[in-house]
JSON list of N, CA and C in Angstrom, two decimals:
[
{"chain": "A", "resi": 234, "resn": "ASP", "atom": "N", "xyz": [13.07, -21.68, 23.30]},
{"chain": "A", "resi": 234, "resn": "ASP", "atom": "CA", "xyz": [12.31, -21.89, 22.03]},
{"chain": "A", "resi": 234, "resn": "ASP", "atom": "C", "xyz": [12.15, -20.64, 21.29]},
{"chain": "A", "resi": 235, "resn": "GLU", "atom": "N", "xyz": [12.21, -20.75, 20.00]},
{"chain": "A", "resi": 235, "resn": "GLU", "atom": "CA", "xyz": [12.05, -19.59, 19.10]},
{"chain": "A", "resi": 235, "resn": "GLU", "atom": "C", "xyz": [10.51, -19.31, 18.99]},
{"chain": "A", "resi": 236, "resn": "PRO", "atom": "N", "xyz": [10.11, -18.06, 19.17]},
{"chain": "A", "resi": 236, "resn": "PRO", "atom": "CA", "xyz": [8.64, -17.75, 19.01]},
{"chain": "A", "resi": 236, "resn": "PRO", "atom": "C", "xyz": [8.17, -18.09, 17.63]},
{"chain": "A", "resi": 237, "resn": "THR", "atom": "N", "xyz": [6.88, -18.44, 17.52]},
{"chain": "A", "resi": 237, "resn": "THR", "atom": "CA", "xyz": [6.30, -18.69, 16.23]},
{"chain": "A", "resi": 237, "resn": "THR", "atom": "C", "xyz": [6.10, -17.36, 15.52]},
{"chain": "A", "resi": 238, "resn": "ASP", "atom": "N", "xyz": [5.80, -17.41, 14.22]},
{"chain": "A", "resi": 238, "resn": "ASP", "atom": "CA", "xyz": [5.50, -16.19, 13.45]},
{"chain": "A", "resi": 238, "resn": "ASP", "atom": "C", "xyz": [4.30, -15.48, 14.04]},
{"chain": "A", "resi": 239, "resn": "ALA", "atom": "N", "xyz": [3.27, -16.25, 14.43]},
{"chain": "A", "resi": 239, "resn": "ALA", "atom": "CA", "xyz": [2.06, -15.62, 15.02]},
{"chain": "A", "resi": 239, "resn": "ALA", "atom": "C", "xyz": [2.41, -14.89, 16.31]},
{"chain": "A", "resi": 240, "resn": "GLU", "atom": "N", "xyz": [3.27, -15.48, 17.10]},
{"chain": "A", "resi": 240, "resn": "GLU", "atom": "CA", "xyz": [3.69, -14.83, 18.36]},
{"chain": "A", "resi": 240, "resn": "GLU", "atom": "C", "xyz": [4.47, -13.53, 18.04]},
{"chain": "A", "resi": 241, "resn": "LYS", "atom": "N", "xyz": [5.39, -13.63, 17.06]},
{"chain": "A", "resi": 241, "resn": "LYS", "atom": "CA", "xyz": [6.14, -12.43, 16.65]},
{"chain": "A", "resi": 241, "resn": "LYS", "atom": "C", "xyz": [5.25, -11.30, 16.15]},
{"chain": "A", "resi": 242, "resn": "LYS", "atom": "N", "xyz": [4.23, -11.70, 15.39]},
{"chain": "A", "resi": 242, "resn": "LYS", "atom": "CA", "xyz": [3.28, -10.69, 14.88]},
{"chain": "A", "resi": 242, "resn": "LYS", "atom": "C", "xyz": [2.52, -10.02, 16.00]},
{"chain": "A", "resi": 243, "resn": "ARG", "atom": "N", "xyz": [2.08, -10.85, 16.98]},
{"chain": "A", "resi": 243, "resn": "ARG", "atom": "CA", "xyz": [1.32, -10.25, 18.13]},
{"chain": "A", "resi": 243, "resn": "ARG", "atom": "C", "xyz": [2.26, -9.35, 18.89]},
{"chain": "A", "resi": 244, "resn": "LEU", "atom": "N", "xyz": [3.55, -9.71, 19.12]},
{"chain": "A", "resi": 244, "resn": "LEU", "atom": "CA", "xyz": [4.48, -8.87, 19.87]},
{"chain": "A", "resi": 244, "resn": "LEU", "atom": "C", "xyz": [4.77, -7.57, 19.10]},
{"chain": "A", "resi": 245, "resn": "ALA", "atom": "N", "xyz": [4.93, -7.66, 17.80]},
{"chain": "A", "resi": 245, "resn": "ALA", "atom": "CA", "xyz": [5.20, -6.52, 16.98]},
{"chain": "A", "resi": 245, "resn": "ALA", "atom": "C", "xyz": [4.03, -5.56, 17.03]},
{"chain": "A", "resi": 246, "resn": "LEU", "atom": "N", "xyz": [2.82, -6.11, 16.89]},
{"chain": "A", "resi": 246, "resn": "LEU", "atom": "CA", "xyz": [1.61, -5.28, 16.97]},
{"chain": "A", "resi": 246, "resn": "LEU", "atom": "C", "xyz": [1.49, -4.61, 18.32]},
{"chain": "A", "resi": 247, "resn": "SER", "atom": "N", "xyz": [1.81, -5.25, 19.36]},
{"chain": "A", "resi": 247, "resn": "SER", "atom": "CA", "xyz": [1.76, -4.76, 20.67]},
{"chain": "A", "resi": 247, "resn": "SER", "atom": "C", "xyz": [2.74, -3.47, 20.80]},
{"chain": "A", "resi": 248, "resn": "TYR", "atom": "N", "xyz": [4.01, -3.70, 20.30]},
{"chain": "A", "resi": 248, "resn": "TYR", "atom": "CA", "xyz": [4.91, -2.63, 20.32]},
{"chain": "A", "resi": 248, "resn": "TYR", "atom": "C", "xyz": [4.43, -1.42, 19.51]},
{"chain": "A", "resi": 249, "resn": "LEU", "atom": "N", "xyz": [3.96, -1.70, 18.31]},
{"chain": "A", "resi": 249, "resn": "LEU", "atom": "CA", "xyz": [3.47, -0.64, 17.41]},
{"chain": "A", "resi": 249, "resn": "LEU", "atom": "C", "xyz": [2.30, 0.11, 18.02]},
{"chain": "A", "resi": 250, "resn": "MET", "atom": "N", "xyz": [1.35, -0.62, 18.63]},
{"chain": "A", "resi": 250, "resn": "MET", "atom": "CA", "xyz": [0.16, -0.01, 19.19]},
{"chain": "A", "resi": 250, "resn": "MET", "atom": "C", "xyz": [0.60, 0.92, 20.37]},
{"chain": "A", "resi": 251, "resn": "GLU", "atom": "N", "xyz": [1.51, 0.50, 21.15]},
{"chain": "A", "resi": 251, "resn": "GLU", "atom": "CA", "xyz": [2.00, 1.27, 22.27]},
{"chain": "A", "resi": 251, "resn": "GLU", "atom": "C", "xyz": [2.65, 2.56, 21.80]},
{"chain": "A", "resi": 252, "resn": "ALA", "atom": "N", "xyz": [3.56, 2.42, 20.83]},
{"chain": "A", "resi": 252, "resn": "ALA", "atom": "CA", "xyz": [4.21, 3.57, 20.28]},
{"chain": "A", "resi": 252, "resn": "ALA", "atom": "C", "xyz": [3.22, 4.54, 19.62]},
{"chain": "A", "resi": 253, "resn": "TRP", "atom": "N", "xyz": [2.25, 3.96, 18.93]},
{"chain": "A", "resi": 253, "resn": "TRP", "atom": "CA", "xyz": [1.23, 4.77, 18.25]},
{"chain": "A", "resi": 253, "resn": "TRP", "atom": "C", "xyz": [0.43, 5.57, 19.25]},
{"chain": "A", "resi": 254, "resn": "GLU", "atom": "N", "xyz": [0.04, 4.92, 20.32]},
{"chain": "A", "resi": 254, "resn": "GLU", "atom": "CA", "xyz": [-0.76, 5.60, 21.36]},
{"chain": "A", "resi": 254, "resn": "GLU", "atom": "C", "xyz": [0.10, 6.66, 22.03]},
{"chain": "A", "resi": 255, "resn": "ASP", "atom": "N", "xyz": [1.37, 6.36, 22.25]},
{"chain": "A", "resi": 255, "resn": "ASP", "atom": "CA", "xyz": [2.24, 7.36, 22.93]},
{"chain": "A", "resi": 255, "resn": "ASP", "atom": "C", "xyz": [2.33, 8.64, 22.03]},
{"chain": "A", "resi": 256, "resn": "ALA", "atom": "N", "xyz": [2.50, 8.40, 20.71]},
{"chain": "A", "resi": 256, "resn": "ALA", "atom": "CA", "xyz": [2.67, 9.52, 19.82]},
{"chain": "A", "resi": 256, "resn": "ALA", "atom": "C", "xyz": [1.33, 10.36, 19.76]},
{"chain": "A", "resi": 257, "resn": "ALA", "atom": "N", "xyz": [0.19, 9.61, 19.71]},
{"chain": "A", "resi": 257, "resn": "ALA", "atom": "CA", "xyz": [-1.07, 10.33, 19.69]},
{"chain": "A", "resi": 257, "resn": "ALA", "atom": "C", "xyz": [-1.31, 11.11, 20.97]},
{"chain": "A", "resi": 258, "resn": "ASP", "atom": "N", "xyz": [-0.97, 10.54, 22.14]},
{"chain": "A", "resi": 258, "resn": "ASP", "atom": "CA", "xyz": [-1.07, 11.21, 23.41]},
{"chain": "A", "resi": 258, "resn": "ASP", "atom": "C", "xyz": [-0.13, 12.44, 23.44]},
{"chain": "A", "resi": 259, "resn": "ALA", "atom": "N", "xyz": [0.96, 12.41, 22.72]},
{"chain": "A", "resi": 259, "resn": "ALA", "atom": "CA", "xyz": [1.91, 13.52, 22.66]},
{"chain": "A", "resi": 259, "resn": "ALA", "atom": "C", "xyz": [1.44, 14.60, 21.68]},
{"chain": "A", "resi": 260, "resn": "GLY", "atom": "N", "xyz": [0.32, 14.41, 21.01]},
{"chain": "A", "resi": 260, "resn": "GLY", "atom": "CA", "xyz": [-0.29, 15.43, 20.17]},
{"chain": "A", "resi": 260, "resn": "GLY", "atom": "C", "xyz": [-0.06, 15.21, 18.71]},
{"chain": "A", "resi": 261, "resn": "VAL", "atom": "N", "xyz": [0.51, 14.07, 18.26]},
{"chain": "A", "resi": 261, "resn": "VAL", "atom": "CA", "xyz": [0.76, 13.82, 16.84]},
{"chain": "A", "resi": 261, "resn": "VAL", "atom": "C", "xyz": [-0.62, 13.39, 16.24]},
{"chain": "A", "resi": 262, "resn": "ASP", "atom": "N", "xyz": [-1.04, 14.03, 15.20]},
{"chain": "A", "resi": 262, "resn": "ASP", "atom": "CA", "xyz": [-2.34, 13.75, 14.55]},
{"chain": "A", "resi": 262, "resn": "ASP", "atom": "C", "xyz": [-2.30, 12.34, 13.99]},
{"chain": "A", "resi": 263, "resn": "LEU", "atom": "N", "xyz": [-3.47, 11.68, 14.16]},
{"chain": "A", "resi": 263, "resn": "LEU", "atom": "CA", "xyz": [-3.60, 10.29, 13.60]},
{"chain": "A", "resi": 263, "resn": "LEU", "atom": "C", "xyz": [-3.27, 10.21, 12.09]},
{"chain": "A", "resi": 264, "resn": "GLU", "atom": "N", "xyz": [-3.67, 11.24, 11.35]},
{"chain": "A", "resi": 264, "resn": "GLU", "atom": "CA", "xyz": [-3.39, 11.24, 9.88]},
{"chain": "A", "resi": 264, "resn": "GLU", "atom": "C", "xyz": [-1.87, 11.23, 9.63]},
{"chain": "A", "resi": 265, "resn": "ILE", "atom": "N", "xyz": [-1.19, 12.01, 10.45]},
{"chain": "A", "resi": 265, "resn": "ILE", "atom": "CA", "xyz": [0.24, 12.08, 10.29]},
{"chain": "A", "resi": 265, "resn": "ILE", "atom": "C", "xyz": [0.91, 10.74, 10.67]},
{"chain": "A", "resi": 266, "resn": "LEU", "atom": "N", "xyz": [0.43, 10.17, 11.72]},
{"chain": "A", "resi": 266, "resn": "LEU", "atom": "CA", "xyz": [0.95, 8.81, 12.14]},
{"chain": "A", "resi": 266, "resn": "LEU", "atom": "C", "xyz": [0.69, 7.78, 11.08]},
{"chain": "A", "resi": 267, "resn": "ALA", "atom": "N", "xyz": [-0.49, 7.84, 10.48]},
{"chain": "A", "resi": 267, "resn": "ALA", "atom": "CA", "xyz": [-0.80, 6.86, 9.41]},
{"chain": "A", "resi": 267, "resn": "ALA", "atom": "C", "xyz": [0.07, 7.03, 8.20]},
{"chain": "A", "resi": 268, "resn": "HIS", "atom": "N", "xyz": [0.31, 8.29, 7.79]},
{"chain": "A", "resi": 268, "resn": "HIS", "atom": "CA", "xyz": [1.15, 8.50, 6.64]},
{"chain": "A", "resi": 268, "resn": "HIS", "atom": "C", "xyz": [2.60, 8.08, 6.92]},
{"chain": "A", "resi": 269, "resn": "VAL", "atom": "N", "xyz": [3.09, 8.38, 8.13]},
{"chain": "A", "resi": 269, "resn": "VAL", "atom": "CA", "xyz": [4.48, 8.04, 8.43]},
{"chain": "A", "resi": 269, "resn": "VAL", "atom": "C", "xyz": [4.61, 6.49, 8.57]},
{"chain": "A", "resi": 270, "resn": "GLY", "atom": "N", "xyz": [3.57, 5.92, 9.16]},
{"chain": "A", "resi": 270, "resn": "GLY", "atom": "CA", "xyz": [3.53, 4.42, 9.28]},
{"chain": "A", "resi": 270, "resn": "GLY", "atom": "C", "xyz": [3.54, 3.71, 7.92]},
{"chain": "A", "resi": 271, "resn": "LEU", "atom": "N", "xyz": [2.76, 4.26, 6.96]},
{"chain": "A", "resi": 271, "resn": "LEU", "atom": "CA", "xyz": [2.81, 3.70, 5.62]},
{"chain": "A", "resi": 271, "resn": "LEU", "atom": "C", "xyz": [4.10, 3.90, 4.93]},
{"chain": "A", "resi": 272, "resn": "PHE", "atom": "N", "xyz": [4.67, 5.10, 5.13]},
{"chain": "A", "resi": 272, "resn": "PHE", "atom": "CA", "xyz": [5.97, 5.30, 4.49]},
{"chain": "A", "resi": 272, "resn": "PHE", "atom": "C", "xyz": [6.98, 4.33, 5.02]},
{"chain": "A", "resi": 273, "resn": "ARG", "atom": "N", "xyz": [7.10, 4.18, 6.31]},
{"chain": "A", "resi": 273, "resn": "ARG", "atom": "CA", "xyz": [8.01, 3.24, 6.89]},
{"chain": "A", "resi": 273, "resn": "ARG", "atom": "C", "xyz": [7.81, 1.81, 6.45]},
{"chain": "A", "resi": 274, "resn": "ALA", "atom": "N", "xyz": [6.50, 1.39, 6.50]},
{"chain": "A", "resi": 274, "resn": "ALA", "atom": "CA", "xyz": [6.19, 0.02, 6.07]},
{"chain": "A", "resi": 274, "resn": "ALA", "atom": "C", "xyz": [6.58, -0.21, 4.56]},
{"chain": "A", "resi": 275, "resn": "PHE", "atom": "N", "xyz": [6.22, 0.71, 3.73]},
{"chain": "A", "resi": 275, "resn": "PHE", "atom": "CA", "xyz": [6.59, 0.50, 2.31]},
{"chain": "A", "resi": 275, "resn": "PHE", "atom": "C", "xyz": [8.10, 0.59, 2.06]},
{"chain": "A", "resi": 276, "resn": "ALA", "atom": "N", "xyz": [8.82, 1.45, 2.80]},
{"chain": "A", "resi": 276, "resn": "ALA", "atom": "CA", "xyz": [10.23, 1.53, 2.68]},
{"chain": "A", "resi": 276, "resn": "ALA", "atom": "C", "xyz": [10.92, 0.23, 3.07]},
{"chain": "A", "resi": 277, "resn": "ASP", "atom": "N", "xyz": [10.47, -0.34, 4.17]},
{"chain": "A", "resi": 277, "resn": "ASP", "atom": "CA", "xyz": [11.02, -1.56, 4.66]},
{"chain": "A", "resi": 277, "resn": "ASP", "atom": "C", "xyz": [10.70, -2.71, 3.66]},
{"chain": "A", "resi": 278, "resn": "LEU", "atom": "N", "xyz": [9.46, -2.75, 3.15]},
{"chain": "A", "resi": 278, "resn": "LEU", "atom": "CA", "xyz": [9.14, -3.79, 2.15]},
{"chain": "A", "resi": 278, "resn": "LEU", "atom": "C", "xyz": [9.89, -3.69, 0.93]},
{"chain": "A", "resi": 279, "resn": "VAL", "atom": "N", "xyz": [10.13, -2.46, 0.45]},
{"chain": "A", "resi": 279, "resn": "VAL", "atom": "CA", "xyz": [10.94, -2.27, -0.72]},
{"chain": "A", "resi": 279, "resn": "VAL", "atom": "C", "xyz": [12.40, -2.74, -0.48]},
{"chain": "A", "resi": 280, "resn": "ASP", "atom": "N", "xyz": [12.98, -2.44, 0.72]},
{"chain": "A", "resi": 280, "resn": "ASP", "atom": "CA", "xyz": [14.28, -2.92, 1.04]},
{"chain": "A", "resi": 280, "resn": "ASP", "atom": "C", "xyz": [14.33, -4.43, 1.04]},
{"chain": "A", "resi": 281, "resn": "ILE", "atom": "N", "xyz": [13.28, -5.11, 1.48]},
{"chain": "A", "resi": 281, "resn": "ILE", "atom": "CA", "xyz": [13.27, -6.54, 1.56]},
{"chain": "A", "resi": 281, "resn": "ILE", "atom": "C", "xyz": [12.98, -7.19, 0.20]},
{"chain": "A", "resi": 282, "resn": "TYR", "atom": "N", "xyz": [11.88, -6.69, -0.46]},
{"chain": "A", "resi": 282, "resn": "TYR", "atom": "CA", "xyz": [11.44, -7.43, -1.68]},
{"chain": "A", "resi": 282, "resn": "TYR", "atom": "C", "xyz": [11.70, -6.67, -2.99]},
{"chain": "A", "resi": 283, "resn": "GLY", "atom": "N", "xyz": [12.00, -5.44, -2.96]},
{"chain": "A", "resi": 283, "resn": "GLY", "atom": "CA", "xyz": [12.19, -4.67, -4.14]},
{"chain": "A", "resi": 283, "resn": "GLY", "atom": "C", "xyz": [10.97, -3.90, -4.64]},
{"chain": "A", "resi": 284, "resn": "GLU", "atom": "N", "xyz": [11.23, -2.94, -5.42]},
{"chain": "A", "resi": 284, "resn": "GLU", "atom": "CA", "xyz": [10.18, -2.04, -5.91]},
{"chain": "A", "resi": 284, "resn": "GLU", "atom": "C", "xyz": [9.03, -2.78, -6.65]},
{"chain": "A", "resi": 285, "resn": "ASP", "atom": "N", "xyz": [9.42, -3.66, -7.58]},
{"chain": "A", "resi": 285, "resn": "ASP", "atom": "CA", "xyz": [8.32, -4.30, -8.38]},
{"chain": "A", "resi": 285, "resn": "ASP", "atom": "C", "xyz": [7.43, -5.16, -7.56]},
{"chain": "A", "resi": 286, "resn": "ALA", "atom": "N", "xyz": [7.97, -5.86, -6.59]},
{"chain": "A", "resi": 286, "resn": "ALA", "atom": "CA", "xyz": [7.07, -6.75, -5.76]},
{"chain": "A", "resi": 286, "resn": "ALA", "atom": "C", "xyz": [6.17, -5.87, -4.87]},
{"chain": "A", "resi": 287, "resn": "VAL", "atom": "N", "xyz": [6.70, -4.77, -4.39]},
{"chain": "A", "resi": 287, "resn": "VAL", "atom": "CA", "xyz": [5.84, -3.92, -3.54]},
{"chain": "A", "resi": 287, "resn": "VAL", "atom": "C", "xyz": [4.73, -3.19, -4.38]},
{"chain": "A", "resi": 288, "resn": "ALA", "atom": "N", "xyz": [5.16, -2.77, -5.58]},
{"chain": "A", "resi": 288, "resn": "ALA", "atom": "CA", "xyz": [4.17, -2.21, -6.49]},
{"chain": "A", "resi": 288, "resn": "ALA", "atom": "C", "xyz": [3.05, -3.19, -6.77]},
{"chain": "A", "resi": 289, "resn": "GLU", "atom": "N", "xyz": [3.38, -4.43, -7.01]},
{"chain": "A", "resi": 289, "resn": "GLU", "atom": "CA", "xyz": [2.35, -5.41, -7.27]},
{"chain": "A", "resi": 289, "resn": "GLU", "atom": "C", "xyz": [1.44, -5.61, -6.05]},
{"chain": "A", "resi": 290, "resn": "LEU", "atom": "N", "xyz": [2.02, -5.61, -4.82]},
{"chain": "A", "resi": 290, "resn": "LEU", "atom": "CA", "xyz": [1.24, -5.66, -3.66]},
{"chain": "A", "resi": 290, "resn": "LEU", "atom": "C", "xyz": [0.27, -4.48, -3.51]},
{"chain": "A", "resi": 291, "resn": "VAL", "atom": "N", "xyz": [0.77, -3.35, -3.75]},
{"chain": "A", "resi": 291, "resn": "VAL", "atom": "CA", "xyz": [-0.03, -2.09, -3.64]},
{"chain": "A", "resi": 291, "resn": "VAL", "atom": "C", "xyz": [-1.14, -2.10, -4.66]},
{"chain": "A", "resi": 292, "resn": "GLU", "atom": "N", "xyz": [-1.00, -2.66, -5.85]},
{"chain": "A", "resi": 292, "resn": "GLU", "atom": "CA", "xyz": [-2.09, -2.79, -6.80]},
{"chain": "A", "resi": 292, "resn": "GLU", "atom": "C", "xyz": [-3.28, -3.58, -6.27]},
{"chain": "A", "resi": 293, "resn": "THR", "atom": "N", "xyz": [-3.06, -4.45, -5.32]},
{"chain": "A", "resi": 293, "resn": "THR", "atom": "CA", "xyz": [-4.14, -5.19, -4.72]},
{"chain": "A", "resi": 293, "resn": "THR", "atom": "C", "xyz": [-4.92, -4.47, -3.65]},
{"chain": "A", "resi": 294, "resn": "LEU", "atom": "N", "xyz": [-4.40, -3.31, -3.23]},
{"chain": "A", "resi": 294, "resn": "LEU", "atom": "CA", "xyz": [-4.95, -2.61, -2.04]},
{"chain": "A", "resi": 294, "resn": "LEU", "atom": "C", "xyz": [-6.35, -2.08, -2.32]},
{"chain": "A", "resi": 295, "resn": "PRO", "atom": "N", "xyz": [-6.65, -1.46, -3.44]},
{"chain": "A", "resi": 295, "resn": "PRO", "atom": "CA", "xyz": [-8.03, -0.93, -3.62]},
{"chain": "A", "resi": 295, "resn": "PRO", "atom": "C", "xyz": [-9.12, -1.95, -3.37]},
{"chain": "A", "resi": 296, "resn": "GLU", "atom": "N", "xyz": [-8.99, -3.09, -3.99]},
{"chain": "A", "resi": 296, "resn": "GLU", "atom": "CA", "xyz": [-10.05, -4.09, -3.78]},
{"chain": "A", "resi": 296, "resn": "GLU", "atom": "C", "xyz": [-10.08, -4.68, -2.38]},
{"chain": "A", "resi": 297, "resn": "ARG", "atom": "N", "xyz": [-8.95, -4.74, -1.73]},
{"chain": "A", "resi": 297, "resn": "ARG", "atom": "CA", "xyz": [-8.86, -5.25, -0.32]},
{"chain": "A", "resi": 297, "resn": "ARG", "atom": "C", "xyz": [-9.55, -4.24, 0.60]},
{"chain": "A", "resi": 298, "resn": "ILE", "atom": "N", "xyz": [-9.22, -2.94, 0.34]},
{"chain": "A", "resi": 298, "resn": "ILE", "atom": "CA", "xyz": [-9.80, -1.89, 1.10]},
{"chain": "A", "resi": 298, "resn": "ILE", "atom": "C", "xyz": [-11.35, -1.85, 0.95]},
{"chain": "A", "resi": 299, "resn": "ARG", "atom": "N", "xyz": [-11.83, -1.97, -0.27]},
{"chain": "A", "resi": 299, "resn": "ARG", "atom": "CA", "xyz": [-13.24, -1.97, -0.60]},
{"chain": "A", "resi": 299, "resn": "ARG", "atom": "C", "xyz": [-13.92, -3.19, 0.03]},
{"chain": "A", "resi": 300, "resn": "ALA", "atom": "N", "xyz": [-13.18, -4.23, 0.22]},
{"chain": "A", "resi": 300, "resn": "ALA", "atom": "CA", "xyz": [-13.72, -5.51, 0.79]},
{"chain": "A", "resi": 300, "resn": "ALA", "atom": "C", "xyz": [-13.63, -5.38, 2.37]},
{"chain": "A", "resi": 301, "resn": "PHE", "atom": "N", "xyz": [-13.34, -4.26, 2.93]},
{"chain": "A", "resi": 301, "resn": "PHE", "atom": "CA", "xyz": [-13.30, -4.00, 4.34]},
{"chain": "A", "resi": 301, "resn": "PHE", "atom": "C", "xyz": [-12.24, -4.76, 5.14]},
{"chain": "A", "resi": 302, "resn": "GLU", "atom": "N", "xyz": [-11.18, -5.16, 4.39]},
{"chain": "A", "resi": 302, "resn": "GLU", "atom": "CA", "xyz": [-10.12, -6.00, 5.04]},
{"chain": "A", "resi": 302, "resn": "GLU", "atom": "C", "xyz": [-9.39, -5.20, 6.09]},
{"chain": "A", "resi": 303, "resn": "PHE", "atom": "N", "xyz": [-9.34, -3.85, 5.95]},
{"chain": "A", "resi": 303, "resn": "PHE", "atom": "CA", "xyz": [-8.61, -2.97, 6.90]},
{"chain": "A", "resi": 303, "resn": "PHE", "atom": "C", "xyz": [-9.53, -2.16, 7.74]},
{"chain": "A", "resi": 304, "resn": "SER", "atom": "N", "xyz": [-10.82, -2.42, 7.63]},
{"chain": "A", "resi": 304, "resn": "SER", "atom": "CA", "xyz": [-11.79, -1.65, 8.46]},
{"chain": "A", "resi": 304, "resn": "SER", "atom": "C", "xyz": [-11.91, -2.25, 9.83]},
{"chain": "A", "resi": 305, "resn": "ARG", "atom": "N", "xyz": [-12.04, -1.36, 10.80]},
{"chain": "A", "resi": 305, "resn": "ARG", "atom": "CA", "xyz": [-12.29, -1.81, 12.14]},
{"chain": "A", "resi": 305, "resn": "ARG", "atom": "C", "xyz": [-13.77, -1.74, 12.39]},
{"chain": "A", "resi": 306, "resn": "PRO", "atom": "N", "xyz": [-14.28, -2.69, 13.21]},
{"chain": "A", "resi": 306, "resn": "PRO", "atom": "CA", "xyz": [-15.67, -2.69, 13.54]},
{"chain": "A", "resi": 306, "resn": "PRO", "atom": "C", "xyz": [-16.09, -1.31, 14.13]},
{"chain": "A", "resi": 307, "resn": "ARG", "atom": "N", "xyz": [-17.25, -0.84, 13.69]},
{"chain": "A", "resi": 307, "resn": "ARG", "atom": "CA", "xyz": [-17.74, 0.43, 14.19]},
{"chain": "A", "resi": 307, "resn": "ARG", "atom": "C", "xyz": [-18.95, 0.15, 15.16]},
{"chain": "A", "resi": 308, "resn": "VAL", "atom": "N", "xyz": [-18.90, 0.82, 16.25]},
{"chain": "A", "resi": 308, "resn": "VAL", "atom": "CA", "xyz": [-20.01, 0.65, 17.26]},
{"chain": "A", "resi": 308, "resn": "VAL", "atom": "C", "xyz": [-21.03, 1.78, 17.03]},
{"chain": "A", "resi": 309, "resn": "VAL", "atom": "N", "xyz": [-22.26, 1.38, 16.75]},
{"chain": "A", "resi": 309, "resn": "VAL", "atom": "CA", "xyz": [-23.32, 2.30, 16.50]},
{"chain": "A", "resi": 309, "resn": "VAL", "atom": "C", "xyz": [-24.12, 2.41, 17.84]},
{"chain": "A", "resi": 310, "resn": "GLN", "atom": "N", "xyz": [-24.28, 3.66, 18.32]},
{"chain": "A", "resi": 310, "resn": "GLN", "atom": "CA", "xyz": [-25.02, 3.80, 19.60]},
{"chain": "A", "resi": 310, "resn": "GLN", "atom": "C", "xyz": [-26.33, 4.48, 19.34]}
]
């Protein structure tokens, strides 16, 4: 059986998280990882959808960021 999109997304996230942690453990700064990750993601999206579609997507990011869509829960101690 072909995995569902949700299963593929979970698997992809698992691979990315593992590689991210490996790079961080090897001394790569999180800021550098984030910039490289964004570059790769945008480059792949441009290859798939084209510059105009990705530019339109990016225009939605400020309001999505301000709406905490990409924020991780913070634990206050």
